[in-house]
mmCIF file of C-alpha atoms in Angstrom:
data_model
loop_
_atom_site.group_PDB
_atom_site.id
_atom_site.type_symbol
_atom_site.label_atom_id
_atom_site.label_comp_id
_atom_site.label_asym_id
_atom_site.label_seq_id
_atom_site.Cartn_x
_atom_site.Cartn_y
_atom_site.Cartn_z
ATOM 1 C CA MET A 1 9.860 9.844 -85.499
ATOM 2 C CA ASN A 2 11.669 11.068 -84.012
ATOM 3 C CA THR A 3 15.041 9.937 -82.817
ATOM 4 C CA PRO A 4 16.642 11.010 -79.567
ATOM 5 C CA ALA A 5 19.894 12.989 -78.650
ATOM 6 C CA PRO A 6 22.712 10.837 -78.774
ATOM 7 C CA ARG A 7 24.208 11.561 -74.926
ATOM 8 C CA HIS A 8 27.693 12.044 -74.103
ATOM 9 C CA ILE A 9 30.017 8.896 -72.992
ATOM 10 C CA PRO A 10 32.342 10.451 -70.614
ATOM 11 C CA ALA A 11 35.558 9.303 -71.182
ATOM 12 C CA THR A 12 36.927 6.560 -68.593
ATOM 13 C CA GLN A 13 38.791 7.144 -65.668
ATOM 14 C CA SER A 14 42.166 6.378 -65.504
ATOM 15 C CA SER A 15 43.419 4.000 -62.365
ATOM 16 C CA ALA A 16 46.681 6.254 -62.429
ATOM 17 C CA PRO A 17 47.289 7.253 -58.672
ATOM 18 C CA ALA A 18 46.862 11.290 -58.147
ATOM 19 C CA ALA A 19 48.866 13.558 -58.653
ATOM 20 C CA ALA A 20 51.554 13.927 -55.462
ATOM 21 C CA PRO A 21 50.931 17.877 -53.916
ATOM 22 C CA ARG A 22 53.273 20.801 -55.165
ATOM 23 C CA LEU A 23 55.360 22.952 -53.667
ATOM 24 C CA GLY A 24 53.548 26.727 -54.425
ATOM 25 C CA GLY A 25 51.711 29.733 -53.346
ATOM 26 C CA PRO A 26 52.836 30.888 -49.724
ATOM 27 C CA LEU A 27 54.186 27.450 -48.858
ATOM 28 C CA ALA A 28 56.473 27.787 -51.672
ATOM 29 C CA ILE A 29 57.503 31.914 -50.560
ATOM 30 C CA ILE A 30 57.666 30.528 -47.067
ATOM 31 C CA PHE A 31 60.208 27.582 -48.221
ATOM 32 C CA TRP A 32 62.630 30.038 -50.976
ATOM 33 C CA CYS A 33 62.830 32.886 -48.251
ATOM 34 C CA ALA A 34 63.828 30.337 -45.560
ATOM 35 C CA CYS A 35 66.423 29.054 -48.817
ATOM 36 C CA GLY A 36 67.538 32.690 -48.571
ATOM 37 C CA ILE A 37 67.733 32.758 -44.639
ATOM 38 C CA THR A 38 69.696 29.906 -44.757
ATOM 39 C CA ALA A 39 72.514 30.560 -47.329
ATOM 40 C CA LEU A 40 72.556 34.510 -46.356
ATOM 41 C CA PRO A 41 74.738 33.831 -42.893
ATOM 42 C CA LEU A 42 76.633 30.468 -44.710
ATOM 43 C CA ALA A 43 77.607 32.929 -47.550
ATOM 44 C CA GLY A 44 79.079 35.657 -44.857
ATOM 45 C CA LEU A 45 80.813 32.911 -43.567
ATOM 46 C CA PHE A 46 82.188 31.514 -46.210
ATOM 47 C CA THR A 47 83.607 34.690 -47.663
ATOM 48 C CA LEU A 48 85.289 35.338 -44.592
ATOM 49 C CA VAL A 49 87.289 32.225 -44.354
ATOM 50 C CA ALA A 50 87.913 32.590 -47.873
ATOM 51 C CA ALA A 51 89.290 36.328 -47.207
ATOM 52 C CA LEU A 52 91.011 35.579 -43.617
ATOM 53 C CA GLY A 53 91.699 31.578 -43.851
ATOM 54 C CA VAL A 54 89.943 29.413 -40.852
ATOM 55 C CA THR A 55 92.642 30.853 -38.241
ATOM 56 C CA GLY A 56 91.690 34.138 -39.499
ATOM 57 C CA THR A 57 88.310 33.803 -39.230
ATOM 58 C CA THR A 58 87.920 31.727 -35.854
ATOM 59 C CA SER A 59 90.034 34.893 -34.490
ATOM 60 C CA ALA A 60 87.855 37.473 -35.802
ATOM 61 C CA LEU A 61 84.749 35.870 -34.673
ATOM 62 C CA LEU A 62 86.038 35.580 -31.208
ATOM 63 C CA ASP A 63 87.215 38.912 -30.395
ATOM 64 C CA SER A 64 84.143 40.405 -31.969
ATOM 65 C CA PHE A 65 82.244 38.723 -29.735
ATOM 66 C CA ALA A 66 84.250 38.802 -26.630
ATOM 67 C CA GLY A 67 84.720 41.424 -24.163
ATOM 68 C CA PRO A 68 81.966 42.759 -21.645
ATOM 69 C CA GLY A 69 82.048 46.103 -23.075
ATOM 70 C CA VAL A 70 78.422 47.339 -24.421
ATOM 71 C CA ALA A 71 79.332 47.203 -27.988
ATOM 72 C CA GLN A 72 80.259 43.525 -27.530
ATOM 73 C CA GLN A 73 77.169 42.868 -25.349
ATOM 74 C CA VAL A 74 74.809 44.150 -28.046
ATOM 75 C CA LEU A 75 76.534 42.086 -30.571
ATOM 76 C CA ARG A 76 75.853 39.143 -28.496
ATOM 77 C CA LEU A 77 72.279 39.938 -28.446
ATOM 78 C CA GLY A 78 71.308 41.166 -31.642
ATOM 79 C CA LEU A 79 72.892 37.595 -32.585
ATOM 80 C CA VAL A 80 70.463 35.844 -30.664
ATOM 81 C CA PRO A 81 67.398 35.910 -32.795
ATOM 82 C CA GLN A 82 69.117 35.869 -35.817
ATOM 83 C CA ILE A 83 70.665 32.474 -34.742
ATOM 84 C CA VAL A 84 66.508 30.966 -33.614
ATOM 85 C CA LEU A 85 66.023 32.980 -36.975
ATOM 86 C CA PHE A 86 69.167 30.461 -39.019
ATOM 87 C CA ALA A 87 67.455 27.087 -37.501
ATOM 88 C CA TRP A 88 63.866 27.926 -38.258
ATOM 89 C CA ALA A 89 64.677 28.087 -41.628
ATOM 90 C CA LEU A 90 67.613 25.554 -41.865
ATOM 91 C CA THR A 91 64.745 23.203 -40.639
ATOM 92 C CA THR A 92 62.005 24.516 -42.883
ATOM 93 C CA VAL A 93 64.749 23.663 -46.231
ATOM 94 C CA VAL A 94 65.645 20.008 -44.500
ATOM 95 C CA LEU A 95 61.958 18.867 -43.934
ATOM 96 C CA THR A 96 60.316 20.701 -47.018
ATOM 97 C CA VAL A 97 62.808 18.735 -49.021
ATOM 98 C CA ALA A 98 62.061 15.893 -46.901
ATOM 99 C CA LYS A 99 57.790 16.371 -47.022
ATOM 100 C CA SER A 100 58.267 15.680 -43.239
ATOM 101 C CA ARG A 101 54.848 15.508 -40.965
ATOM 102 C CA LEU A 102 57.331 17.040 -38.358
ATOM 103 C CA ALA A 103 57.383 20.402 -40.396
ATOM 104 C CA LEU A 104 53.812 20.720 -39.811
ATOM 105 C CA SER A 105 53.812 20.892 -35.911
ATOM 106 C CA VAL A 106 57.809 21.837 -35.333
ATOM 107 C CA LEU A 107 58.506 25.071 -37.667
ATOM 108 C CA PRO A 108 55.623 26.902 -35.395
ATOM 109 C CA TRP A 109 57.205 26.110 -32.771
ATOM 110 C CA ILE A 110 60.489 27.534 -33.709
ATOM 111 C CA LEU A 111 59.266 30.584 -35.130
ATOM 112 C CA VAL A 112 57.418 31.256 -31.292
ATOM 113 C CA ALA A 113 60.406 30.464 -29.761
ATOM 114 C CA TRP A 114 62.242 33.141 -32.281
ATOM 115 C CA LEU A 115 59.429 35.615 -31.485
ATOM 116 C CA LEU A 116 60.660 34.973 -27.723
ATOM 117 C CA ALA A 117 64.230 35.560 -28.218
ATOM 118 C CA THR A 118 63.284 38.730 -30.570
ATOM 119 C CA ALA A 119 61.646 40.219 -27.526
ATOM 120 C CA TYR A 120 64.101 39.523 -24.780
ATOM 121 C CA SER A 121 66.725 40.738 -27.208
ATOM 122 C CA GLN A 122 65.480 43.791 -28.030
ATOM 123 C CA PHE A 123 64.726 45.047 -24.214
ATOM 124 C CA ALA A 124 67.964 43.285 -23.346
ATOM 125 C CA ILE A 125 69.463 45.947 -26.026
ATOM 126 C CA ARG A 126 67.577 48.724 -24.797
ATOM 127 C CA ASP A 127 68.423 47.826 -21.119
ATOM 128 C CA ALA A 128 72.292 48.030 -22.165
ATOM 129 C CA ILE A 129 72.409 50.779 -24.058
ATOM 130 C CA ALA A 130 70.119 53.284 -22.303
ATOM 131 C CA PRO A 131 71.662 55.612 -19.256
ATOM 132 C CA ASN A 132 69.149 54.233 -16.405
ATOM 133 C CA GLY A 133 67.904 50.812 -18.245
ATOM 134 C CA ALA A 134 64.987 49.790 -19.708
ATOM 135 C CA ASP A 135 61.528 52.090 -18.728
ATOM 136 C CA LEU A 136 58.489 52.247 -19.792
ATOM 137 C CA GLY A 137 59.398 54.501 -22.583
ATOM 138 C CA ALA A 138 61.209 51.421 -23.999
ATOM 139 C CA PHE A 139 57.966 49.186 -23.909
ATOM 140 C CA ALA A 140 56.206 51.588 -25.175
ATOM 141 C CA ALA A 141 58.802 52.213 -27.811
ATOM 142 C CA LEU A 142 59.363 48.164 -28.671
ATOM 143 C CA MET A 143 55.714 47.167 -28.674
ATOM 144 C CA PRO A 144 54.012 47.349 -31.554
ATOM 145 C CA GLY A 145 57.521 45.978 -33.661
ATOM 146 C CA LEU A 146 56.545 43.141 -31.702
ATOM 147 C CA LEU A 147 52.884 42.671 -31.950
ATOM 148 C CA ALA A 148 53.372 42.734 -35.500
ATOM 149 C CA GLN A 149 55.797 40.194 -35.392
ATOM 150 C CA ALA A 150 53.414 37.922 -32.951
ATOM 151 C CA ALA A 151 50.586 38.344 -35.412
ATOM 152 C CA ALA A 152 52.918 36.970 -37.929
ATOM 153 C CA VAL A 153 54.037 34.429 -36.359
ATOM 154 C CA ALA A 154 49.695 33.540 -34.952
ATOM 155 C CA ALA A 155 49.723 33.563 -39.061
ATOM 156 C CA PHE A 156 52.187 30.856 -39.911
ATOM 157 C CA PHE A 157 50.845 28.727 -37.015
ATOM 158 C CA GLY A 158 47.349 29.292 -38.489
ATOM 159 C CA TYR A 159 48.429 28.488 -41.662
ATOM 160 C CA PHE A 160 50.298 25.637 -41.030
ATOM 161 C CA ARG A 161 47.453 24.293 -38.798
ATOM 162 C CA GLU A 162 44.155 24.905 -41.400
ATOM 163 C CA GLY A 163 46.108 25.204 -44.521
ATOM 164 C CA THR A 164 45.305 23.256 -47.149
ATOM 165 C CA ARG A 165 48.455 23.212 -49.144
ATOM 166 C CA PRO A 166 50.603 22.635 -45.756
ATOM 167 C CA GLN A 167 48.395 20.084 -44.815
ATOM 168 C CA ALA A 168 48.425 18.257 -48.364
ATOM 169 C CA PHE A 169 52.328 18.885 -48.941
ATOM 170 C CA TYR A 170 53.657 17.454 -45.963
ATOM 171 C CA ARG A 171 51.199 14.723 -45.599
ATOM 172 C CA ARG A 172 52.470 11.774 -47.570
#
């Protein structure tokens, strides 16, 4: 007489809730890069305040940006995309720590604003430093870099719209 082989009895499932999605993969890289982009200007500003004091820092910054000269104009134009990128990074850090759903819609659009700001600034700087203003050669020189930036922004946009990790992490 043959006895049937013992069947495997599966372990009972616990009723504990599933673990919350964790920050990892490309999303973690984006978050830590945003932390660096946020920290670097703040560290520079605090270093300047430590070296010159509040009054000296205010005076140095205002003197650097004031004036109608080409150098001041280029400095102001070059700062515009950096300010937008800093706003994106700060928003990324805050919304990621809060695990806010707003990150899925706000962060990609701030990067679109950065792309527009950097395109404007690059053409405006080229126009300011060229003897006869920007021409077709400036357009040809700037387009490869701008197209690469546009591709990166589009990839970020798609990752936040369709990526499983951002969709899981930012939805509570």
